[in-house]
């Protein structure tokens, strides 16, 4: 069984879905640890409740990224736990060279919009304000762009006339919980190839 780690900054409902899917056998992985840059993240509490190692790592002086020495500490912690795949689930920092180099092709993220539309933050409101009729979520590989790496799985949801950002976020989240497991299983199986920007499933033969 391969080892995954989840990095989360906040509430952790995606983490919760991952924990439950590991426990019920639909996600074929061992959740080696949960790491947060926020001491008070509900995600850490959720992990502890399920006897999963929950680690707060000091994020250092910057708000939206980690200075190299700090990021190196994240790398070391992941390596100490023999992590094969790093899953960002509401981890609100941009990753830089130390993590991207140490885990090249082995970091994935979930984003609450249909990329490449609406990268960045507050994207449910941006989708509403733009007037799109569908939004959704995307699991993608993380590279040195913001929300720009190759797309692994997406799911679409309708935008309704009486939506608020909160209502839309809730509808998208339900799909996030489902597709993150699907994407993790695919990446861990190794049964895919990356052709340009396209992540293409390969068969077992
Ligand atoms: C999720 O909607 C996730 O897609 C989003 O934050 C939320 C975390 O919720 N991630 C980003 O916006 C990353 N830029 P959760 O803590 O309940 O899983």
PDB file of N, CA and C in Angstrom, residues 26 57 78 86 89 92 100 135-136 140 155 165 169 180-181:
ATOM      1  N   UNK A  26     -12.392   2.256  -0.283  1.00  0.00           N
ATOM      2  CA  UNK A  26     -12.510   2.737  -1.671  1.00  0.00           C
ATOM      3  C   UNK A  26     -11.284   3.538  -2.092  1.00  0.00           C
ATOM      4  N   UNK A  57       3.108  22.276  11.379  1.00  0.00           N
ATOM      5  CA  UNK A  57       4.457  22.745  11.050  1.00  0.00           C
ATOM      6  C   UNK A  57       4.430  24.255  10.906  1.00  0.00           C
ATOM      7  N   UNK A  78       7.691  14.995   5.330  1.00  0.00           N
ATOM      8  CA  UNK A  78       7.052  14.075   4.367  1.00  0.00           C
ATOM      9  C   UNK A  78       7.969  12.887   4.077  1.00  0.00           C
ATOM     10  N   UNK A  86       1.702  13.526  -2.214  1.00  0.00           N
ATOM     11  CA  UNK A  86       1.265  14.630  -1.356  1.00  0.00           C
ATOM     12  C   UNK A  86      -0.043  15.183  -1.917  1.00  0.00           C
ATOM     13  N   UNK A  89      -5.234  19.727   0.218  1.00  0.00           N
ATOM     14  CA  UNK A  89      -6.697  19.780   0.362  1.00  0.00           C
ATOM     15  C   UNK A  89      -7.035  21.029   1.161  1.00  0.00           C
ATOM     16  N   UNK A  92      -3.534  26.547   1.840  1.00  0.00           N
ATOM     17  CA  UNK A  92      -3.623  27.870   1.241  1.00  0.00           C
ATOM     18  C   UNK A  92      -2.259  28.543   1.046  1.00  0.00           C
ATOM     19  N   UNK A 100       8.538  21.173  -4.650  1.00  0.00           N
ATOM     20  CA  UNK A 100       8.298  20.772  -6.045  1.00  0.00           C
ATOM     21  C   UNK A 100       9.432  19.883  -6.556  1.00  0.00           C
ATOM     22  N   UNK A 135     -20.088  25.310 -13.076  1.00  0.00           N
ATOM     23  CA  UNK A 135     -18.760  25.381 -12.481  1.00  0.00           C
ATOM     24  C   UNK A 135     -18.433  23.963 -12.033  1.00  0.00           C
ATOM     25  N   UNK A 136     -17.511  23.823 -11.087  1.00  0.00           N
ATOM     26  CA  UNK A 136     -17.179  22.460 -10.680  1.00  0.00           C
ATOM     27  C   UNK A 136     -15.875  22.420  -9.937  1.00  0.00           C
ATOM     28  N   UNK A 140      -5.618  18.376  -9.981  1.00  0.00           N
ATOM     29  CA  UNK A 140      -4.539  18.551 -10.952  1.00  0.00           C
ATOM     30  C   UNK A 140      -3.178  18.342 -10.295  1.00  0.00           C
ATOM     31  N   UNK A 155     -15.106  17.534 -12.328  1.00  0.00           N
ATOM     32  CA  UNK A 155     -16.544  17.285 -12.281  1.00  0.00           C
ATOM     33  C   UNK A 155     -17.238  18.629 -12.392  1.00  0.00           C
ATOM     34  N   UNK A 165     -22.449  32.394  -3.295  1.00  0.00           N
ATOM     35  CA  UNK A 165     -21.160  31.697  -3.310  1.00  0.00           C
ATOM     36  C   UNK A 165     -21.174  30.486  -2.374  1.00  0.00           C
ATOM     37  N   UNK A 169     -20.599  26.717  -3.450  1.00  0.00           N
ATOM     38  CA  UNK A 169     -19.441  26.029  -2.847  1.00  0.00           C
ATOM     39  C   UNK A 169     -19.848  24.673  -2.288  1.00  0.00           C
ATOM     40  N   UNK A 180     -11.709  13.524  -5.538  1.00  0.00           N
ATOM     41  CA  UNK A 180     -10.334  13.487  -5.010  1.00  0.00           C
ATOM     42  C   UNK A 180      -9.887  12.031  -4.821  1.00  0.00           C
ATOM     43  N   UNK A 181     -10.792  11.221  -4.308  1.00  0.00           N
ATOM     44  CA  UNK A 181     -10.475   9.796  -4.141  1.00  0.00           C
ATOM     45  C   UNK A 181     -10.191   9.138  -5.494  1.00  0.00           C
TER      46      UNK A 181
END
